[in-house]
Amino acid sequence: MAGRGHEDAWPRPKTCRIISVANQKGGVGKTTTTVNIAAALAMHGQRVLVVDLDPQGNASTALGMERDAQTRSIYHCLVEDEEIRKLAQPVPDIPNLWCAPATIDLAGAEIELVSLVAREARLKRAFAAYDTSDLDYILIDCPPSLGLLTVNAMVACDEVMIPIQCEYYALEGLGQLLRNVELVKSHLNTGLSISTILLTMYDGRTRLSQQVAEEVRSHFGDLVLKTLVPRSVRVSEAPSYAQSVMTYDPTSTGAVAYLEAAREIAHRAEGISAG
Ligand code: ADP
Ligand code: MG
């Protein structure tokens, strides 16, 4: 197995890894995690597509996507069968990184999807029509709900990554998320698994953060990345400059942590395909 030392050559997965970043709670770090892990992977030679599945479009904003009334977005892919390749845009200043943006139309998709055939599998269908042989990762930024958009993500992916905020009530609602993953796995996508848990907004000075981290580790064991993402002002500033923290301030504690987390994810590829 690849060890440390080859800083710039992370192993590429044999086939494209499709990872949903999900947690029905808002504000736990889904978008921040999606954007920064994607940027870190791309900066280490991985070819990465971010799919923004949240009508808020925060990932699209953070990745500098230009959007206007004419922009074709993941909405058109889900509802009108538009090809992902046609709407994915390169991310400025980060080679190997693309984003399929969200526009506000997506807010209606949750309802519009209900009447469509195979409504849970629209995104999966779109991925099937897309030649993913030139991609190493697809990261899907999910909205803060367990509705049809998140179900579409879970049906279309192989792995779920759950960011957990090291705060009060961090574990509340997690049972419901896990049951949903199990339901999708048993009925719609047998290949689905929770592969990764990332502790975010960690504040080592507080007993609370430490307790949450310990509790999550004792529940989820090796699924939890060793790297903790600390609370860092630079992380929260970056989106207002239409950037990831990886480019905005690569030496900040937040950027360093996301880089380490991405490295762990890249080096776990072997274990995932075996399990
Ligand atoms: P979600 O997508 O789950 O709703 P976000 O990624 O948008 O969560 O994060 C919620 C808020 O917390 C945002 O304002 C974001 O900038 C901020 N944030 C996320 N991670 C960190 C961090 N490590 N340090 C400081 N602020 C953070
Ligand atoms: Mg978000």
Coordinates of C-alpha atoms in Angstrom, one line a residue, residues 45-198:
G45 CA -4.0 14.9 -9.4
Q46 CA -7.4 13.4 -9.0
R47 CA -10.1 14.3 -11.5
V48 CA -13.1 15.4 -9.6
L49 CA -16.7 16.5 -10.3
V50 CA -18.8 18.2 -7.7
V51 CA -22.5 17.8 -8.1
D52 CA -24.4 20.5 -6.2
L53 CA -27.7 19.0 -5.2
D54 CA -28.7 21.7 -2.8
P55 CA -31.1 24.4 -4.1
Q56 CA -29.2 26.9 -2.0
G57 CA -26.3 26.4 -4.4
N58 CA -23.7 27.1 -1.8
A59 CA -21.2 24.7 -3.3
S60 CA -21.7 26.3 -6.7
T61 CA -21.0 29.7 -5.1
A62 CA -17.9 28.5 -3.3
L63 CA -16.5 27.0 -6.5
G64 CA -17.0 30.2 -8.4
M65 CA -19.8 29.1 -10.8
E66 CA -21.2 31.9 -12.8
R67 CA -25.0 31.6 -12.8
D68 CA -27.8 33.6 -14.4
A69 CA -31.3 32.9 -15.6
Q70 CA -30.0 30.9 -18.6
T71 CA -27.7 28.7 -16.7
R72 CA -28.4 25.0 -17.1
S73 CA -28.0 23.2 -13.8
I74 CA -28.4 19.9 -12.1
Y75 CA -32.2 20.7 -12.1
H76 CA -32.3 20.3 -15.9
C77 CA -30.4 17.1 -15.6
L78 CA -32.9 15.6 -13.1
V79 CA -36.1 16.9 -14.6
E80 CA -35.3 17.4 -18.3
D81 CA -32.7 14.7 -18.9
E82 CA -30.0 17.2 -19.8
E83 CA -26.5 15.6 -20.0
I84 CA -24.2 16.3 -17.0
R85 CA -21.3 16.8 -19.4
K86 CA -23.1 19.7 -21.0
L87 CA -23.8 21.5 -17.8
A88 CA -20.6 20.8 -15.8
Q89 CA -18.3 23.8 -15.7
P90 CA -14.5 23.9 -14.9
V91 CA -13.7 25.4 -11.6
P92 CA -11.6 28.6 -12.0
D93 CA -7.9 28.2 -10.9
I94 CA -8.2 24.5 -10.0
P95 CA -7.3 22.2 -12.8
N96 CA -9.1 18.8 -12.8
L97 CA -12.1 20.1 -10.9
W98 CA -15.5 20.6 -12.4
C99 CA -18.9 21.5 -10.9
A100 CA -22.4 20.7 -12.0
P101 CA -24.1 23.8 -10.5
A102 CA -27.4 24.1 -8.7
T103 CA -29.8 26.9 -9.6
I104 CA -32.8 28.0 -7.6
D105 CA -35.1 25.9 -9.9
L106 CA -33.9 23.0 -7.9
A107 CA -36.1 24.1 -5.1
G108 CA -39.0 22.9 -7.1
A109 CA -37.4 19.6 -8.1
E110 CA -38.4 17.9 -4.9
I111 CA -42.0 18.2 -6.0
E112 CA -41.6 17.9 -9.7
L113 CA -39.7 14.7 -9.3
V114 CA -42.7 13.0 -7.6
S115 CA -44.6 12.5 -10.9
L116 CA -41.6 11.3 -12.9
V117 CA -40.9 7.7 -13.8
A118 CA -38.1 6.2 -11.6
R119 CA -38.1 9.4 -9.6
E120 CA -35.5 8.0 -7.1
A121 CA -33.1 7.1 -9.9
R122 CA -32.9 10.2 -12.0
L123 CA -29.4 11.1 -10.9
K124 CA -28.2 7.5 -11.3
R125 CA -29.5 7.5 -14.8
A126 CA -27.6 10.7 -15.5
F127 CA -24.4 9.2 -14.2
A128 CA -25.0 6.0 -16.3
A129 CA -25.2 8.2 -19.4
Y130 CA -22.0 10.0 -18.5
D131 CA -18.7 8.3 -19.3
T132 CA -17.1 8.4 -15.9
S133 CA -13.9 6.7 -17.1
D134 CA -12.2 10.1 -17.1
L135 CA -13.1 10.9 -13.5
D136 CA -11.7 9.6 -10.2
Y137 CA -14.3 11.1 -7.9
I138 CA -17.8 12.5 -8.0
L139 CA -18.8 14.3 -4.7
I140 CA -22.5 15.1 -4.3
D141 CA -23.4 17.9 -1.9
C142 CA -26.8 17.0 -0.5
P143 CA -29.5 19.4 0.8
P144 CA -30.4 19.4 4.5
S145 CA -33.3 17.0 4.2
L146 CA -33.9 13.4 3.5
G147 CA -36.3 14.1 0.6
L148 CA -36.1 12.9 -3.0
L149 CA -33.0 14.9 -3.8
T150 CA -31.0 13.2 -1.1
V151 CA -32.6 9.8 -2.0
N152 CA -31.4 10.4 -5.6
A153 CA -27.9 11.0 -4.3
M154 CA -28.0 7.8 -2.3
V155 CA -29.3 5.8 -5.2
A156 CA -26.6 7.2 -7.5
C157 CA -23.6 6.8 -5.2
D158 CA -21.5 4.0 -3.8
E159 CA -20.5 5.7 -0.6
V160 CA -22.0 8.1 1.9
M161 CA -19.8 10.5 3.8
I162 CA -21.4 12.0 6.9
P163 CA -19.9 15.2 8.4
I164 CA -20.7 15.6 12.1
Q165 CA -20.4 18.9 13.8
C166 CA -18.7 18.7 17.2
E167 CA -21.5 20.5 19.0
Y168 CA -24.6 20.0 21.1
Y169 CA -27.2 17.6 19.4
A170 CA -24.5 16.4 17.0
L171 CA -25.9 12.9 17.2
E172 CA -29.5 13.8 17.2
G173 CA -31.2 12.7 14.0
L174 CA -28.3 10.5 13.1
G175 CA -30.4 7.4 13.7
Q176 CA -32.9 8.6 11.1
L177 CA -30.1 9.2 8.6
L178 CA -28.7 5.7 9.2
R179 CA -32.1 4.1 8.8
N180 CA -32.6 6.0 5.5
V181 CA -29.3 4.7 4.2
E182 CA -30.4 1.1 5.2
L183 CA -33.7 1.6 3.4
V184 CA -32.1 2.8 0.2
K185 CA -29.6 0.0 0.5
S186 CA -32.2 -2.7 0.8
H187 CA -34.6 -1.5 -1.8
L188 CA -32.8 0.7 -4.3
N189 CA -29.0 0.4 -4.2
T190 CA -27.5 -2.8 -2.7
G191 CA -24.0 -1.4 -3.2
L192 CA -24.5 1.5 -0.9
S193 CA -22.4 1.9 2.3
I194 CA -21.4 4.5 4.8
S195 CA -17.7 4.8 4.2
T196 CA -16.6 7.9 6.0
I197 CA -17.5 10.1 8.9
L198 CA -15.7 13.4 9.3

